[in-house]
Coordinates of C-alpha atoms in Angstrom, one line a residue:
X1 CA 19.2 -23.7 67.9
X2 CA 22.3 -23.2 65.9
X3 CA 23.2 -19.6 64.8
X4 CA 23.0 -20.3 61.1
X5 CA 19.6 -22.1 61.4
X6 CA 18.3 -19.2 63.5
X7 CA 19.5 -16.6 61.0
X8 CA 17.8 -18.5 58.1
X9 CA 14.5 -18.8 60.0
X10 CA 14.6 -15.1 60.9
X11 CA 15.3 -14.1 57.3
X12 CA 12.4 -16.2 56.2
X13 CA 10.1 -14.5 58.7
X14 CA 11.3 -11.1 57.7
X15 CA 10.7 -11.8 54.1
X16 CA 7.1 -13.0 54.6
X17 CA 6.1 -10.4 57.2
X18 CA 6.0 -12.7 60.2
X19 CA 8.6 -10.4 61.8
X20 CA 8.7 -6.7 61.4
X21 CA 11.4 -5.2 59.1
X22 CA 11.4 -1.8 60.8
X23 CA 13.1 -0.9 64.0
X24 CA 11.0 -1.0 67.1
X25 CA 11.4 2.4 68.9
X26 CA 10.7 1.1 72.4
X27 CA 11.6 -2.3 73.6
X28 CA 11.4 -3.6 77.1
X29 CA 12.6 -6.7 78.8
X30 CA 12.1 -8.9 81.8
X31 CA 12.0 -12.5 82.9
X32 CA 10.2 -14.8 80.6
X33 CA 6.8 -16.2 81.6
X34 CA 6.4 -19.2 79.3
X35 CA 5.6 -17.2 76.2
X36 CA 6.7 -18.4 72.7
X37 CA 9.5 -16.6 70.9
X38 CA 8.3 -15.1 67.7
X39 CA 11.6 -15.8 66.0
X40 CA 12.6 -19.4 67.0
X41 CA 9.1 -20.4 68.3
X42 CA 10.7 -22.0 71.5
X43 CA 9.4 -21.2 75.0
X44 CA 10.9 -18.3 76.9
X45 CA 11.3 -19.7 80.4
X46 CA 11.3 -17.8 83.6
X47 CA 15.1 -18.3 83.8
X48 CA 15.5 -16.5 80.4
X49 CA 15.1 -12.9 79.5
X50 CA 12.3 -11.8 77.0
X51 CA 12.6 -8.7 74.8
X52 CA 9.2 -7.2 73.9
X53 CA 8.0 -4.4 71.7
X54 CA 5.4 -3.2 69.2
X55 CA 6.2 -2.3 65.6
X56 CA 4.9 1.1 64.5
X57 CA 4.8 0.5 60.8
X58 CA 3.8 -3.2 60.6
X59 CA 0.3 -2.7 61.8
X60 CA 1.2 -2.7 65.4
X61 CA 2.7 -6.2 65.3
X62 CA 3.9 -7.1 68.8
X63 CA 7.0 -9.2 69.1
X64 CA 8.4 -11.3 72.0
X65 CA 11.9 -12.6 71.5
X66 CA 14.8 -14.3 73.4
X67 CA 17.7 -11.9 73.8
X68 CA 19.8 -13.9 71.3
X69 CA 16.9 -14.0 68.8
X70 CA 16.4 -10.2 69.2
X71 CA 20.1 -9.6 68.4
X72 CA 19.9 -11.8 65.3
X73 CA 16.6 -10.2 64.2
X74 CA 18.1 -6.7 64.7
X75 CA 21.1 -7.6 62.6
X76 CA 19.2 -9.4 59.8
X77 CA 16.6 -6.8 59.4
X78 CA 19.3 -4.2 58.6
X79 CA 20.9 -6.3 55.8
X80 CA 20.4 -4.6 52.4
X81 CA 18.0 -6.4 50.2
X82 CA 16.0 -8.0 53.0
X83 CA 12.9 -5.8 52.6
X84 CA 9.7 -7.3 53.7
X85 CA 7.4 -8.8 51.1
X86 CA 4.6 -9.7 53.4
X87 CA 1.9 -7.5 55.0
X88 CA 3.2 -4.2 56.3

């Protein structure tokens, strides 16, 4: 997925609450196991690295992201004016 397309998708998911706006205090990672990335919705293969965590203020929303998707999510969630409008 192109960087711009990924950024737009993640912004949309931040805005409607499908991805948490807050930081996730504890993230862990390891090899993928065929799970779906919550950002790009593509499969995280065993050859890829998955970042996982649980949001503390978004009702315990768990997230699984490719490393690149995690980096884009982390940058986009910190942009002023991108407060979540969905369920928190």
